[in-house]
mmCIF file of N, CA and C in Angstrom:
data_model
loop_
_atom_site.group_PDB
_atom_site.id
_atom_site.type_symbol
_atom_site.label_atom_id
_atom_site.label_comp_id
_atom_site.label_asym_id
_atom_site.label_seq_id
_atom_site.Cartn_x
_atom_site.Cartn_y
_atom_site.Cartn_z
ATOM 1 N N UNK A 1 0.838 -1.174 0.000
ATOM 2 C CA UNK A 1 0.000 0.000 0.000
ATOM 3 C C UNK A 1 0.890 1.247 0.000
ATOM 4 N N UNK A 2 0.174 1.873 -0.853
ATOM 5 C CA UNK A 2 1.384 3.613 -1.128
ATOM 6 C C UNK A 2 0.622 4.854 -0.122
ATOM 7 N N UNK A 3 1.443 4.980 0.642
ATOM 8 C CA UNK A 3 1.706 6.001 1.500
ATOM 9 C C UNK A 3 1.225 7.451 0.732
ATOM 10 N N UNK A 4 0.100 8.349 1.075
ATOM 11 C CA UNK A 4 -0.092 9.319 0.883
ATOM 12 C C UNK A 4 0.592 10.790 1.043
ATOM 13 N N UNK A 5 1.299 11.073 0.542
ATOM 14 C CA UNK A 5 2.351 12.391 1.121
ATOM 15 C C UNK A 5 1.786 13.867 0.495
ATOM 16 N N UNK A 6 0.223 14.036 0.650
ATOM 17 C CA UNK A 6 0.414 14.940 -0.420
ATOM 18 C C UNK A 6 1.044 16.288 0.639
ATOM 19 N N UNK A 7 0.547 16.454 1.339
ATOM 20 C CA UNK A 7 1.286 17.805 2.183
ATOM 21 C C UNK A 7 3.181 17.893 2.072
ATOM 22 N N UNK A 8 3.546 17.142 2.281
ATOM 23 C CA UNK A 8 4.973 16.713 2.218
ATOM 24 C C UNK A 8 5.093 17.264 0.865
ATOM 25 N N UNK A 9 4.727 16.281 -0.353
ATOM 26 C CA UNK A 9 5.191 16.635 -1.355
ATOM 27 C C UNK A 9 4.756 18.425 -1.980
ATOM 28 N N UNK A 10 3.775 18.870 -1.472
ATOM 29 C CA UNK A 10 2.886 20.147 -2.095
ATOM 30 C C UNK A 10 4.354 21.349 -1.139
ATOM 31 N N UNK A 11 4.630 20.558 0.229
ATOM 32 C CA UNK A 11 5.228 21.465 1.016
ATOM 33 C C UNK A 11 7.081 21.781 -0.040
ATOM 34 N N UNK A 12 7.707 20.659 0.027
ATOM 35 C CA UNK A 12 8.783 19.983 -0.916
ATOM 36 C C UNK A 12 9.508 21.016 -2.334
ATOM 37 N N UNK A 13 7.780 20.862 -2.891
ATOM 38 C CA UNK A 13 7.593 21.805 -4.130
ATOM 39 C C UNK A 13 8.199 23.398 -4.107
ATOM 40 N N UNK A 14 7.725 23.853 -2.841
ATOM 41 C CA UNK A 14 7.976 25.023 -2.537
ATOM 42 C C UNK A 14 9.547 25.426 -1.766
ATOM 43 N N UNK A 15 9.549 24.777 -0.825
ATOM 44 C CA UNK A 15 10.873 24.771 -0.082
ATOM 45 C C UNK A 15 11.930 24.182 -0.397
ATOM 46 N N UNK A 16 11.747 23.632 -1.938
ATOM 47 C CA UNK A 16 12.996 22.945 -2.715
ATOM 48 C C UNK A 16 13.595 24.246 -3.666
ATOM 49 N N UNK A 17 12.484 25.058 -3.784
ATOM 50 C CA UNK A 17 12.876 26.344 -4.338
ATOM 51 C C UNK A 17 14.038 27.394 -3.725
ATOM 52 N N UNK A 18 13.415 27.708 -2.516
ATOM 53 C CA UNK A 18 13.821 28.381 -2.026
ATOM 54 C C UNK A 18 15.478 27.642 -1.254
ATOM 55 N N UNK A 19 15.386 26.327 -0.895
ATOM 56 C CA UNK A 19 16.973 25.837 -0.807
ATOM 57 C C UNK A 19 17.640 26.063 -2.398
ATOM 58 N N UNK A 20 17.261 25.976 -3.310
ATOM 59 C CA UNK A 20 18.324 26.044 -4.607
ATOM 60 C C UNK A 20 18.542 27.246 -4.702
ATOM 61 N N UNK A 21 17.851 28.869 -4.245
ATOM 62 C CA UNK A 21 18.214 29.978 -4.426
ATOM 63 C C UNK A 21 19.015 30.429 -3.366
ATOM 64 N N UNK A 22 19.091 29.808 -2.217
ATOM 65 C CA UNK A 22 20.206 29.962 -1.371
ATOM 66 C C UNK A 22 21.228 29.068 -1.547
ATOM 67 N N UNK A 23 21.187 28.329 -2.600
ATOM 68 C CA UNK A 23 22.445 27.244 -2.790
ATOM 69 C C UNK A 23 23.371 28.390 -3.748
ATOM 70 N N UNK A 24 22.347 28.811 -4.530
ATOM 71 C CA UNK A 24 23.151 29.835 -5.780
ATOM 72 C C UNK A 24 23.656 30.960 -4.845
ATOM 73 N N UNK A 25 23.261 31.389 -3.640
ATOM 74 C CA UNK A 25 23.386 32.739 -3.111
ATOM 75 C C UNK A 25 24.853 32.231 -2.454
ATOM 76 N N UNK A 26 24.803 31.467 -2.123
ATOM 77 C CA UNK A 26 25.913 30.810 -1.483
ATOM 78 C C UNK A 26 27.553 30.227 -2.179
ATOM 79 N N UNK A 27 26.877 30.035 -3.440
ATOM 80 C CA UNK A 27 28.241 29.841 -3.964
ATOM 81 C C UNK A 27 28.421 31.229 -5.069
ATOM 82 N N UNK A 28 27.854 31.753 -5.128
ATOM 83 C CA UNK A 28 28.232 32.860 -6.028
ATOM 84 C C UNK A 28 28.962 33.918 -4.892
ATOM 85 N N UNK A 29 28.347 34.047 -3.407
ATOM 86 C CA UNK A 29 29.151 34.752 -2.837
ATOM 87 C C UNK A 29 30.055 34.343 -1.620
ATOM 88 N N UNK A 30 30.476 33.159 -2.555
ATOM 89 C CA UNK A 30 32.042 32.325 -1.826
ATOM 90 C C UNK A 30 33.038 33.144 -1.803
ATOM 91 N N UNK A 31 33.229 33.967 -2.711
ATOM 92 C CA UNK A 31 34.909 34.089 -3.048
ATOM 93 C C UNK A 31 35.371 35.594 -2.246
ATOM 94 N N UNK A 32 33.826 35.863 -1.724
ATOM 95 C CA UNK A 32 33.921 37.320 -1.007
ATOM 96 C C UNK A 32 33.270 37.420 0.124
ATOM 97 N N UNK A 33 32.699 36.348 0.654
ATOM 98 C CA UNK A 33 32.684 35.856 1.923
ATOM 99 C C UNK A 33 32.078 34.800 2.377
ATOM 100 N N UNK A 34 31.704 34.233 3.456
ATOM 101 C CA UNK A 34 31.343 32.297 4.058
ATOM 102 C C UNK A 34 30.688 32.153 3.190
ATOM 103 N N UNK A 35 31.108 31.326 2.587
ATOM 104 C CA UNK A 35 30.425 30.283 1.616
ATOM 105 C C UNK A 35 31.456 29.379 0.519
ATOM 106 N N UNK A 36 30.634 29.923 -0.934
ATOM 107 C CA UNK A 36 31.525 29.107 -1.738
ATOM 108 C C UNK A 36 31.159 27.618 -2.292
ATOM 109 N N UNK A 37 32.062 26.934 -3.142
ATOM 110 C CA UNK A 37 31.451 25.604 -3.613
ATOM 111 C C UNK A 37 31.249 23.949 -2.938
ATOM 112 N N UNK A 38 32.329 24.432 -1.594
ATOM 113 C CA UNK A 38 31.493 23.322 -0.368
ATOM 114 C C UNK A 38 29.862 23.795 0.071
ATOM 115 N N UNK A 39 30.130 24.696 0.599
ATOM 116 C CA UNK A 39 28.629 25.089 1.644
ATOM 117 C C UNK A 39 27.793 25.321 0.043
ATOM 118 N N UNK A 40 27.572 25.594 -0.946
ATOM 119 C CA UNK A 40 27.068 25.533 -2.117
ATOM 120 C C UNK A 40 26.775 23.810 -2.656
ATOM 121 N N UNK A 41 27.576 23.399 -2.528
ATOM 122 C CA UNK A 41 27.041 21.887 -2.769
ATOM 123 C C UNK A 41 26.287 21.416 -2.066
ATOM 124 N N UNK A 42 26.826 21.757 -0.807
ATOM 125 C CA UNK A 42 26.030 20.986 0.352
ATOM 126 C C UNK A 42 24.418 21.081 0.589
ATOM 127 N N UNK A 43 24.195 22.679 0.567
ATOM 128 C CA UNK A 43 22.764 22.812 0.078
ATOM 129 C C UNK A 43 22.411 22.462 -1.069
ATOM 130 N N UNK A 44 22.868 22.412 -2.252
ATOM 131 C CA UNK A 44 22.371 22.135 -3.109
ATOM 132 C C UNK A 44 21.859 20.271 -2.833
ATOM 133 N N UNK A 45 22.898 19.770 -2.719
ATOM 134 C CA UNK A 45 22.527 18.245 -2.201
ATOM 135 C C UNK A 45 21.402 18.099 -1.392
ATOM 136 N N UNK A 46 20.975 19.076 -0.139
ATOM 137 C CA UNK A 46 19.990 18.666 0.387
ATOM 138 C C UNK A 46 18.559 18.876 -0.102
ATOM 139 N N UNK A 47 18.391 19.725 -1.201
ATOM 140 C CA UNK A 47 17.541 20.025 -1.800
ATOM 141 C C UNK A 47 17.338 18.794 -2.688
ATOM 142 N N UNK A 48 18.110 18.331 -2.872
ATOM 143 C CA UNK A 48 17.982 16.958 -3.852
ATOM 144 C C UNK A 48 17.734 16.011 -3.105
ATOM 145 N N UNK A 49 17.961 15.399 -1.650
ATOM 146 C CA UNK A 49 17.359 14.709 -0.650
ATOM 147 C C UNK A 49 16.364 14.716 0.093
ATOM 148 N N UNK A 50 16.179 16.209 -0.529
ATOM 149 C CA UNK A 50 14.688 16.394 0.297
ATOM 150 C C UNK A 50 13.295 15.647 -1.089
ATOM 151 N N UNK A 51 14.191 15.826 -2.018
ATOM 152 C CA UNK A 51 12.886 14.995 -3.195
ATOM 153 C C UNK A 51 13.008 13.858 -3.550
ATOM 154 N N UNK A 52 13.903 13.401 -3.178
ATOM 155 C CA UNK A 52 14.092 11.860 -3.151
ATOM 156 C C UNK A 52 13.433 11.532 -1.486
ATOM 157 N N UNK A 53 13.246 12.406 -0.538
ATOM 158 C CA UNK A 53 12.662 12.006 0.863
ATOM 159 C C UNK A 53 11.075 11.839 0.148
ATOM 160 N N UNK A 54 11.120 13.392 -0.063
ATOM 161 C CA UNK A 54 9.176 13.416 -0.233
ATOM 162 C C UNK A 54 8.745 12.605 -1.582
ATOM 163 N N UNK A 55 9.518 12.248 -2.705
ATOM 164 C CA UNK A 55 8.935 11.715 -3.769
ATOM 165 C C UNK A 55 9.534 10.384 -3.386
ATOM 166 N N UNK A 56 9.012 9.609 -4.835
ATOM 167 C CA UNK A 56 9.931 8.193 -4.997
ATOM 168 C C UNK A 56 10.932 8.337 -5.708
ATOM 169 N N UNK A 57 12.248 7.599 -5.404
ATOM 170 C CA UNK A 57 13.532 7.915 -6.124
ATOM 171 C C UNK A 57 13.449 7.005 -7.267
ATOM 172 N N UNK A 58 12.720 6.625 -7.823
ATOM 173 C CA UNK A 58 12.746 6.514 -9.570
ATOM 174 C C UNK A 58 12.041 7.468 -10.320
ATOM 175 N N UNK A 59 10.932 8.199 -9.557
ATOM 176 C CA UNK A 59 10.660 9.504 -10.325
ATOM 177 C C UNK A 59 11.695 10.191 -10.404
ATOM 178 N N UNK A 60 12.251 10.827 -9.118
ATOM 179 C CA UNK A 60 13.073 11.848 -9.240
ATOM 180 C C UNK A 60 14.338 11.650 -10.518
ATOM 181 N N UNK A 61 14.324 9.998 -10.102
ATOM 182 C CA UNK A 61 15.736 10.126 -11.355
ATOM 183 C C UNK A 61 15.178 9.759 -13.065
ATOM 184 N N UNK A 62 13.909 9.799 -12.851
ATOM 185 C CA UNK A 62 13.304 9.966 -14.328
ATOM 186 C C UNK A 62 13.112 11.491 -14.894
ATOM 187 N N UNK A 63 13.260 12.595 -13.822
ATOM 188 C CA UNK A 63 12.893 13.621 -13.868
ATOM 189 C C UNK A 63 14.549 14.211 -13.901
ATOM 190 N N UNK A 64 15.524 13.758 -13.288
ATOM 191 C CA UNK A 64 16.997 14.115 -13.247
ATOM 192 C C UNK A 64 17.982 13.191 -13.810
ATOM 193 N N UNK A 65 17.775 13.023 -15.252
ATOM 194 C CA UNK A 65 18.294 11.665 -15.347
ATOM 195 C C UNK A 65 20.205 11.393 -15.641
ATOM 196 N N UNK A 66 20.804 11.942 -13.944
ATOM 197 C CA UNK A 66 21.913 12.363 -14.238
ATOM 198 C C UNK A 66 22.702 11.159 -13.421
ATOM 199 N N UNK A 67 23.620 10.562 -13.827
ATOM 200 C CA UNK A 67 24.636 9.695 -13.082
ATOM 201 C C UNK A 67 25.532 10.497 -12.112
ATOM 202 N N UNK A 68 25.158 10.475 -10.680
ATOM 203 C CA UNK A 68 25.600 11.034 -9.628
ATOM 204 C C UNK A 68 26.916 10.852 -9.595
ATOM 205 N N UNK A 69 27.799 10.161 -9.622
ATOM 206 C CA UNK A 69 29.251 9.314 -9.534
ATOM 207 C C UNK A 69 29.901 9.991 -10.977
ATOM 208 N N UNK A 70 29.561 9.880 -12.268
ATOM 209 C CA UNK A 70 29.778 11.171 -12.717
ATOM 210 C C UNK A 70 30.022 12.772 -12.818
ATOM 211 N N UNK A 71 29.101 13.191 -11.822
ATOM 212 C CA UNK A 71 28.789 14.460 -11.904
ATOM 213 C C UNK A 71 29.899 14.823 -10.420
ATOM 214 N N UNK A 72 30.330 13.383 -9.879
ATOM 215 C CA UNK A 72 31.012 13.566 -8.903
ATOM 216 C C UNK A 72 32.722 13.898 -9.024
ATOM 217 N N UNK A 73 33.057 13.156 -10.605
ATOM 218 C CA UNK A 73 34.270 12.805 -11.297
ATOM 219 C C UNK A 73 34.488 14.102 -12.179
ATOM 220 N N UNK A 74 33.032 14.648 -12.915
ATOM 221 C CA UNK A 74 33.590 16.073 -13.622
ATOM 222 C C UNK A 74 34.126 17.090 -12.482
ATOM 223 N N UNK A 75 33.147 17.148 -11.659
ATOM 224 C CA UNK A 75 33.580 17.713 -10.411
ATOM 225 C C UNK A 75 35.037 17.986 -10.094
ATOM 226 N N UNK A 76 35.462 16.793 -10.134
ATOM 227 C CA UNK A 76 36.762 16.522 -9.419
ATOM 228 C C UNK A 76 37.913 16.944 -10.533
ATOM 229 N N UNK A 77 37.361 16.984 -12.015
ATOM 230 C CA UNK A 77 38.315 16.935 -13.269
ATOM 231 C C UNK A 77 38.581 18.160 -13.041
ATOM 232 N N UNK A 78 37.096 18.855 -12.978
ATOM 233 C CA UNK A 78 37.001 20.596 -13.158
ATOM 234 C C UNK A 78 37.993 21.376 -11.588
ATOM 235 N N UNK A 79 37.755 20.613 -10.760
ATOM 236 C CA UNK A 79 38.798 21.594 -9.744
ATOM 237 C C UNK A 79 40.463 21.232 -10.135
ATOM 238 N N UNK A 80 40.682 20.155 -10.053
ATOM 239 C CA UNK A 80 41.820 19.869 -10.348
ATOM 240 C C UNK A 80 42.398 20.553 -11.768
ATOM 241 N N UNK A 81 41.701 20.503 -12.770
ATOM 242 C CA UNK A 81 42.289 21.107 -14.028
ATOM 243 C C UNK A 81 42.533 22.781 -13.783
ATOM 244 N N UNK A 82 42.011 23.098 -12.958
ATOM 245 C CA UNK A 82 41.813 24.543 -13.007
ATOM 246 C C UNK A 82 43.508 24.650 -12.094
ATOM 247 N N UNK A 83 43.552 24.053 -11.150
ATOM 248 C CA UNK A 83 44.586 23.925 -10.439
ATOM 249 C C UNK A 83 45.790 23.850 -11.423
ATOM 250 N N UNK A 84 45.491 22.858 -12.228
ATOM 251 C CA UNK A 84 46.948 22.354 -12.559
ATOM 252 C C UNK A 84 47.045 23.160 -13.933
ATOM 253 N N UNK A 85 45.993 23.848 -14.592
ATOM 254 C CA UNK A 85 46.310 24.726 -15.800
ATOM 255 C C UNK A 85 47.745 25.591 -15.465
ATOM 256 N N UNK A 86 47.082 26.759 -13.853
ATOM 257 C CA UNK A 86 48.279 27.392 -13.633
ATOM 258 C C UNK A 86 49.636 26.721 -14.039
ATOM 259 N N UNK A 87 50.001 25.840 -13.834
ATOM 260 C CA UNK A 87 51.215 25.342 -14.389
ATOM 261 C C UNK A 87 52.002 24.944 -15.651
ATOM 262 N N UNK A 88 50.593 25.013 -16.340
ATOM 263 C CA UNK A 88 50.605 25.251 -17.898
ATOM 264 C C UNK A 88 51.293 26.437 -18.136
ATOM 265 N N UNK A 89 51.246 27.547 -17.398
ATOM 266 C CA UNK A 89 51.088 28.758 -17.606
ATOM 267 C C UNK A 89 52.491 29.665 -16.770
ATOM 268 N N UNK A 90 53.298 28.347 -16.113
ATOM 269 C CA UNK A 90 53.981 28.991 -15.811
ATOM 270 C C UNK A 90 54.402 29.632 -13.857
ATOM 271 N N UNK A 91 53.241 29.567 -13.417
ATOM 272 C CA UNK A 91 52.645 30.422 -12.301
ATOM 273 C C UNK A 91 52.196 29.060 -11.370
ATOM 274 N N UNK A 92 52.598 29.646 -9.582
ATOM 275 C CA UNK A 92 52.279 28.835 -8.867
ATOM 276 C C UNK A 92 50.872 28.130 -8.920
ATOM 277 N N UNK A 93 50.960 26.777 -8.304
ATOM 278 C CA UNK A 93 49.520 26.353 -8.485
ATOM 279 C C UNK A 93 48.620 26.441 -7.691
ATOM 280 N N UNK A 94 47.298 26.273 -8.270
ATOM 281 C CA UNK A 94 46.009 27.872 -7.788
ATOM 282 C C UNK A 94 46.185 28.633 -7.479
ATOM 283 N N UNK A 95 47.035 29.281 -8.639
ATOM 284 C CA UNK A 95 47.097 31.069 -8.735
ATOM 285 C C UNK A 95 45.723 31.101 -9.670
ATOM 286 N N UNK A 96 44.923 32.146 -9.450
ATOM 287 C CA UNK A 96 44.354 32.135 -10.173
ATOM 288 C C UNK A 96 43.942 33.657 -10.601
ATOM 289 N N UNK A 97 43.576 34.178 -11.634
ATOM 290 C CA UNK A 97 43.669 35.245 -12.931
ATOM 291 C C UNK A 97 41.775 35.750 -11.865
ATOM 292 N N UNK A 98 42.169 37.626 -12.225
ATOM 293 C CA UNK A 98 41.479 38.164 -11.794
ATOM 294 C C UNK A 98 41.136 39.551 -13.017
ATOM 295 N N UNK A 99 39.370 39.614 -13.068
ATOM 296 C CA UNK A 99 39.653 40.716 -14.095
ATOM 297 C C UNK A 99 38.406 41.521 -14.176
ATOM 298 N N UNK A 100 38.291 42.652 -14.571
ATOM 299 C CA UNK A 100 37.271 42.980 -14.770
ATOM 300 C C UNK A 100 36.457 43.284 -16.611
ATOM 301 N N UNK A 101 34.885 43.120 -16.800
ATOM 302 C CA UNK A 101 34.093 43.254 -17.547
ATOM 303 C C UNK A 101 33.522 43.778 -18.019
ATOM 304 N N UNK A 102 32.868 44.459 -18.470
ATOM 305 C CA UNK A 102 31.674 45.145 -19.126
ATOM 306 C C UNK A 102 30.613 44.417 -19.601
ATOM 307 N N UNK A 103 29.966 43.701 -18.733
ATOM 308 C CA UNK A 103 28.745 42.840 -19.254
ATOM 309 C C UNK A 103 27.884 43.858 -19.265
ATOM 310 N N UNK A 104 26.877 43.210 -20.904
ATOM 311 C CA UNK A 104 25.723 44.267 -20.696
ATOM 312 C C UNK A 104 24.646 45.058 -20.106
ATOM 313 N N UNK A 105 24.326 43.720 -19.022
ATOM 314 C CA UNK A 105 23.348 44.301 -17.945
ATOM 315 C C UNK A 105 23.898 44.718 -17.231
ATOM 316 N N UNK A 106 25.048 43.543 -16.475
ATOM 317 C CA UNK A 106 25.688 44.394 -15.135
ATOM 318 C C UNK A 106 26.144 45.089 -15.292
ATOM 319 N N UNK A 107 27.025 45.430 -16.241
ATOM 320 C CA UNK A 107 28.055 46.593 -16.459
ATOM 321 C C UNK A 107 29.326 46.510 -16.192
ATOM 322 N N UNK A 108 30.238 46.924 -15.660
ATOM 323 C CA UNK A 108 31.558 46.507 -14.754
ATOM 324 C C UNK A 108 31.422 45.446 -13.937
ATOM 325 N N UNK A 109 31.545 44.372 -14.366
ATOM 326 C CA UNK A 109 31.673 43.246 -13.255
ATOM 327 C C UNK A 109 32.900 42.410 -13.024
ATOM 328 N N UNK A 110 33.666 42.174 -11.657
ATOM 329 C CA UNK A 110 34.853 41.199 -11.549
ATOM 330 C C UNK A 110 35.058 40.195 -11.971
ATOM 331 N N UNK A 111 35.298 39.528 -12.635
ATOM 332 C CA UNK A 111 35.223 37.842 -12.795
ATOM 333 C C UNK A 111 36.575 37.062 -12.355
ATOM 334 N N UNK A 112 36.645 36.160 -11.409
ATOM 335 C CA UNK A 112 37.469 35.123 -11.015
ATOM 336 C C UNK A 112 37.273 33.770 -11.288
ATOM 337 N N UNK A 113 38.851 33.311 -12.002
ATOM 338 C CA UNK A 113 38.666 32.365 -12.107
ATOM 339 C C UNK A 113 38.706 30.997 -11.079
ATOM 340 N N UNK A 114 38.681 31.735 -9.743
ATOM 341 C CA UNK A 114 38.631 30.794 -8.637
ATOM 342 C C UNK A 114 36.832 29.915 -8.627
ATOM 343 N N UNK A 115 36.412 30.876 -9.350
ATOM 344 C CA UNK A 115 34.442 30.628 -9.708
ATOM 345 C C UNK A 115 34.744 29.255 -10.098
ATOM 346 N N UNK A 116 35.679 28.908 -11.753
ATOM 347 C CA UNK A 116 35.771 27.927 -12.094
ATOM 348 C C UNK A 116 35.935 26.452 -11.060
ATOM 349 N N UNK A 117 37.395 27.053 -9.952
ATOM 350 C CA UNK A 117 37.478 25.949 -8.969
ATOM 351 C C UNK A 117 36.672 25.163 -8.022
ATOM 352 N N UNK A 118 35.448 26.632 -7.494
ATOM 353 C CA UNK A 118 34.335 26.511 -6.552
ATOM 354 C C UNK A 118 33.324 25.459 -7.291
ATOM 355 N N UNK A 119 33.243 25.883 -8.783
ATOM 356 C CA UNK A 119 32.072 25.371 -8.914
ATOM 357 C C UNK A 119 32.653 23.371 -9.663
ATOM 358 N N UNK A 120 33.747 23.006 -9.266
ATOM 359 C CA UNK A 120 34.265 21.772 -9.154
ATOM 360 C C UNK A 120 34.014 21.082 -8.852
ATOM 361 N N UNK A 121 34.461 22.159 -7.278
ATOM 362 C CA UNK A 121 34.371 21.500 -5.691
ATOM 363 C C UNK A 121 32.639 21.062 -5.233
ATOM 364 N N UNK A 122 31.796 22.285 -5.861
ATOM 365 C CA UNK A 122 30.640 22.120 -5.950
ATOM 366 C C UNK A 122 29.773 20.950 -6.726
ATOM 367 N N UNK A 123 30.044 20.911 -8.009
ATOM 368 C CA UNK A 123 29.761 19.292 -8.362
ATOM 369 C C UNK A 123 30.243 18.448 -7.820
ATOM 370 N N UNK A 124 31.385 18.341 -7.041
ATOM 371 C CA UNK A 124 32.158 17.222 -6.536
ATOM 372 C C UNK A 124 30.962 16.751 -5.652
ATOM 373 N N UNK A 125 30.917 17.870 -4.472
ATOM 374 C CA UNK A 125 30.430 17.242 -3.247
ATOM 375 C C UNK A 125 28.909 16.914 -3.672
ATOM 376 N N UNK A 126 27.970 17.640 -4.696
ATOM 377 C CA UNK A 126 26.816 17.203 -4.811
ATOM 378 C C UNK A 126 27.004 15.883 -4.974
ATOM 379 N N UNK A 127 27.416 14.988 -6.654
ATOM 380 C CA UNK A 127 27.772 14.246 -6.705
ATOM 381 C C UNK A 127 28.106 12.928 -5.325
ATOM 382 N N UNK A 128 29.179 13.343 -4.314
ATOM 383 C CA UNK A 128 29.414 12.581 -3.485
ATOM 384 C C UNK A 128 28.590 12.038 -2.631
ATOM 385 N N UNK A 129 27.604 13.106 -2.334
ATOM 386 C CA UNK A 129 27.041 13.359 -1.182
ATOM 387 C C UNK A 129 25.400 12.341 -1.512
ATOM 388 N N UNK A 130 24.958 12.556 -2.748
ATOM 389 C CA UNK A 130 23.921 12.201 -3.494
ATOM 390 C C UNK A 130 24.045 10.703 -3.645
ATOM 391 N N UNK A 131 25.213 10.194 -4.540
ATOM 392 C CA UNK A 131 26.011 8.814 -4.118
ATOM 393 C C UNK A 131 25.730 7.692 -3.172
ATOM 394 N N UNK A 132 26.111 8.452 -1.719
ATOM 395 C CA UNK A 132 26.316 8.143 -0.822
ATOM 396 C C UNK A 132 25.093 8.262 -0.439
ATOM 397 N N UNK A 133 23.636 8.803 -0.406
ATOM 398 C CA UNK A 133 22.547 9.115 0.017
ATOM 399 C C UNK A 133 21.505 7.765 -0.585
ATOM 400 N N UNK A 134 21.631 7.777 -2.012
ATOM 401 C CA UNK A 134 21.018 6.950 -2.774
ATOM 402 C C UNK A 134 21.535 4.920 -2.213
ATOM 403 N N UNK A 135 22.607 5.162 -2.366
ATOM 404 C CA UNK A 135 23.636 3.769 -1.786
ATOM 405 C C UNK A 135 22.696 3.495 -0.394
ATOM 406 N N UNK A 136 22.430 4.360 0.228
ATOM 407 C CA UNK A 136 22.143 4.326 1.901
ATOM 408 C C UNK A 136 20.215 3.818 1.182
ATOM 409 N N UNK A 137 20.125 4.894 0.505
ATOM 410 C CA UNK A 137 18.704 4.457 0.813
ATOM 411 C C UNK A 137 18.456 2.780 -0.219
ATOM 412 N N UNK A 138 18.943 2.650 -0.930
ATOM 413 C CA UNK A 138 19.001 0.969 -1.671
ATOM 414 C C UNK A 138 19.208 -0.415 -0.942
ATOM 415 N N UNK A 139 19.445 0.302 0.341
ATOM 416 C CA UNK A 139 20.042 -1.163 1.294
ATOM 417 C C UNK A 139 18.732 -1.032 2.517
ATOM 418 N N UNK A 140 18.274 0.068 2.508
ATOM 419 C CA UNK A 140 17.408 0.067 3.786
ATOM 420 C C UNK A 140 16.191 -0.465 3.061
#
C-alpha cells in the first residue's frame, strides 16, 4: 500500500525552491565571503534529498536523469584542471587570474577564475554526497 504524502510533497515543491536559491546565493558569494562551492554543494545536495525524501527515487531520477558518480568525477576533473592549468602557464599552483568586464546588464563586473574551482568543488560534493545518500537508501 502507497503512502499518501500529499502535504509533504505540495510542502517539498515550494521549499525545494527556495533551498536552490540559497544554494546559488551561497556559492556565487564564496569568493567574497562564508560560503563558496562546499557550503554551495552541500545545500544544493539537500535540496535533492529532500525529493528523493518526499517523492519516490525513480521519479526523481526519471525527472533528473543524471549519473551522480559522474557528476562527482567532472567535479573533481574541473577543480583539479583549473589547479593544474596554472602550471601550464607557468605560475604557482592555484594562482588564479582576476579581471574585470563590461557585461551588458551588469556593467563593470569582476570575474574570477577561482568561480571555475568553486564550482568543481561544488559538483564534486553534490555528486558525493547524493552517491552516498542513494547507496544508503538501496540497502534500507
Amino acid at each position: 500500500m502507497k503512502i499518501n504524502d500529499v502535504i509533504l510533497q505540495t510542502v517539498t515543491k515550494i521549499v525545494v525552491f527556495i533551498i536552490l536559491t540559497m544554494a546559488v546565493y551561497l556559492f556565487i558569494s564564496g569568493h567574497n565571503s562564508p560560503g563558496g562551492g562546499f557550503i554551495g554543494g552541500l545545500v544544493l545536495a539537500s535540496a535533492l534529498v529532500l525529493l528523493f525524501l518526499a517523492f519516490d527515487t525513480e521519479t526523481i531520477m526519471k525527472r533528473i536523469p543524471l549519473d551522480f558518480k559522474m557528476v562527482a568525477a567532472v567535479g573533481a576533473f574541473i577543480a583539479v584542471a583549473t589547479g593544474a592549468a596554472s602550471l601550464f602557464l607557468d605560475i604557482p599552483f592555484l594562482s588564479h587570474a582576476y579581471s574585470y568586464f563590461n557585461l551588458p546588464v551588469f556593467g563593470k563586473t569582476g570575474l574570477a577564475t577561482v568561480t571555475i574551482f568553486e564550482l568543481g568543488v561544488a559538483l564534486g560534493v553534490v555528486g558525493v554526497v547524493v552517491t552516498i545518500i542513494l547507496s544508503i537508501s538501496e540497502d534500507v
